[in-house]
Protein backbone atom coordinates (compact mmCIF):
# COMPACT_ATOMS: atom_id res chain seq x y z
CA UNK A 1 0.00 0.00 0.00
CA UNK A 2 2.86 2.37 0.79
CA UNK A 3 4.33 1.86 -2.68
CA UNK A 4 1.05 2.91 -4.30
CA UNK A 5 0.94 6.12 -2.28
CA UNK A 6 4.55 6.89 -3.17
CA UNK A 7 3.87 6.23 -6.86
CA UNK A 8 0.82 8.53 -6.77
CA UNK A 9 2.80 11.35 -5.16
CA UNK A 10 5.60 10.93 -7.70
CA UNK A 11 3.09 10.96 -10.58
CA UNK A 12 1.41 14.11 -9.24
CA UNK A 13 4.81 15.79 -8.91
CA UNK A 14 5.62 14.92 -12.53
CA UNK A 15 2.29 16.34 -13.71
CA UNK A 16 2.93 19.52 -11.69
CA UNK A 17 6.39 19.91 -13.25
CA UNK A 18 4.97 19.34 -16.74
CA UNK A 19 2.33 22.04 -16.22
CA UNK A 20 5.01 24.48 -15.06
CA UNK A 21 7.54 23.65 -17.79
CA UNK A 22 5.02 23.77 -20.64
CA UNK A 23 3.30 26.91 -19.30
CA UNK A 24 -0.13 25.33 -19.38
CA UNK A 25 -1.62 28.33 -17.59
CA UNK A 26 -0.49 30.64 -20.37
CA UNK A 27 -1.89 28.27 -23.01
CA UNK A 28 -5.23 28.14 -21.20
CA UNK A 29 -5.34 31.93 -21.05
CA UNK A 30 -4.58 32.24 -24.78
CA UNK A 31 -7.40 29.74 -25.41
CA UNK A 32 -9.83 31.99 -23.50
CA UNK A 33 -10.21 29.44 -20.72
CA UNK A 34 -10.72 31.57 -17.65
CA UNK A 35 -12.78 31.74 -14.49
CA UNK A 36 -15.31 34.07 -13.01
CA UNK A 37 -14.54 33.10 -9.43
CA UNK A 38 -13.28 30.17 -7.44
CA UNK A 39 -10.52 27.75 -8.28
CA UNK A 40 -8.06 28.49 -11.09
CA UNK A 41 -8.40 26.74 -14.47
CA UNK A 42 -4.86 25.37 -14.12
CA UNK A 43 -5.81 23.70 -10.84
CA UNK A 44 -8.88 22.14 -12.47
CA UNK A 45 -6.85 20.77 -15.39
CA UNK A 46 -4.15 19.48 -13.03
CA UNK A 47 -6.82 17.72 -10.95
CA UNK A 48 -8.25 16.11 -14.10
CA UNK A 49 -4.86 14.61 -14.91
CA UNK A 50 -3.86 13.53 -11.40
CA UNK A 51 -7.00 12.13 -9.79
CA UNK A 52 -8.14 8.53 -9.97
CA UNK A 53 -11.07 8.37 -12.43
CA UNK A 54 -12.73 5.76 -10.20
CA UNK A 55 -13.29 8.32 -7.45
mmCIF file of C-alpha atoms in Angstrom:
data_model
loop_
_atom_site.group_PDB
_atom_site.id
_atom_site.type_symbol
_atom_site.label_atom_id
_atom_site.label_comp_id
_atom_site.label_asym_id
_atom_site.label_seq_id
_atom_site.Cartn_x
_atom_site.Cartn_y
_atom_site.Cartn_z
ATOM 1 C CA UNK A 1 0.000 0.000 0.000
ATOM 2 C CA UNK A 2 2.861 2.374 0.787
ATOM 3 C CA UNK A 3 4.330 1.857 -2.676
ATOM 4 C CA UNK A 4 1.046 2.907 -4.304
ATOM 5 C CA UNK A 5 0.935 6.124 -2.278
ATOM 6 C CA UNK A 6 4.555 6.891 -3.168
ATOM 7 C CA UNK A 7 3.868 6.232 -6.859
ATOM 8 C CA UNK A 8 0.819 8.532 -6.775
ATOM 9 C CA UNK A 9 2.796 11.352 -5.159
ATOM 10 C CA UNK A 10 5.595 10.931 -7.702
ATOM 11 C CA UNK A 11 3.089 10.960 -10.580
ATOM 12 C CA UNK A 12 1.407 14.111 -9.240
ATOM 13 C CA UNK A 13 4.805 15.794 -8.913
ATOM 14 C CA UNK A 14 5.625 14.917 -12.532
ATOM 15 C CA UNK A 15 2.294 16.342 -13.715
ATOM 16 C CA UNK A 16 2.927 19.520 -11.693
ATOM 17 C CA UNK A 17 6.390 19.913 -13.245
ATOM 18 C CA UNK A 18 4.970 19.343 -16.744
ATOM 19 C CA UNK A 19 2.333 22.044 -16.216
ATOM 20 C CA UNK A 20 5.010 24.482 -15.062
ATOM 21 C CA UNK A 21 7.540 23.651 -17.795
ATOM 22 C CA UNK A 22 5.020 23.774 -20.638
ATOM 23 C CA UNK A 23 3.301 26.913 -19.299
ATOM 24 C CA UNK A 24 -0.131 25.328 -19.382
ATOM 25 C CA UNK A 25 -1.624 28.334 -17.589
ATOM 26 C CA UNK A 26 -0.486 30.640 -20.370
ATOM 27 C CA UNK A 27 -1.895 28.267 -23.008
ATOM 28 C CA UNK A 28 -5.235 28.144 -21.201
ATOM 29 C CA UNK A 29 -5.342 31.934 -21.050
ATOM 30 C CA UNK A 30 -4.584 32.241 -24.776
ATOM 31 C CA UNK A 31 -7.399 29.737 -25.412
ATOM 32 C CA UNK A 32 -9.827 31.986 -23.499
ATOM 33 C CA UNK A 33 -10.207 29.436 -20.724
ATOM 34 C CA UNK A 34 -10.719 31.575 -17.652
ATOM 35 C CA UNK A 35 -12.777 31.735 -14.492
ATOM 36 C CA UNK A 36 -15.314 34.075 -13.014
ATOM 37 C CA UNK A 37 -14.538 33.104 -9.432
ATOM 38 C CA UNK A 38 -13.282 30.171 -7.439
ATOM 39 C CA UNK A 39 -10.515 27.753 -8.278
ATOM 40 C CA UNK A 40 -8.058 28.489 -11.093
ATOM 41 C CA UNK A 41 -8.398 26.740 -14.471
ATOM 42 C CA UNK A 42 -4.862 25.370 -14.117
ATOM 43 C CA UNK A 43 -5.807 23.695 -10.840
ATOM 44 C CA UNK A 44 -8.877 22.145 -12.473
ATOM 45 C CA UNK A 45 -6.846 20.770 -15.389
ATOM 46 C CA UNK A 46 -4.153 19.484 -13.026
ATOM 47 C CA UNK A 47 -6.820 17.724 -10.955
ATOM 48 C CA UNK A 48 -8.255 16.112 -14.104
ATOM 49 C CA UNK A 49 -4.863 14.610 -14.913
ATOM 50 C CA UNK A 50 -3.858 13.527 -11.403
ATOM 51 C CA UNK A 51 -7.004 12.130 -9.786
ATOM 52 C CA UNK A 52 -8.136 8.528 -9.972
ATOM 53 C CA UNK A 53 -11.065 8.368 -12.429
ATOM 54 C CA UNK A 54 -12.734 5.764 -10.204
ATOM 55 C CA UNK A 55 -13.288 8.324 -7.453
#
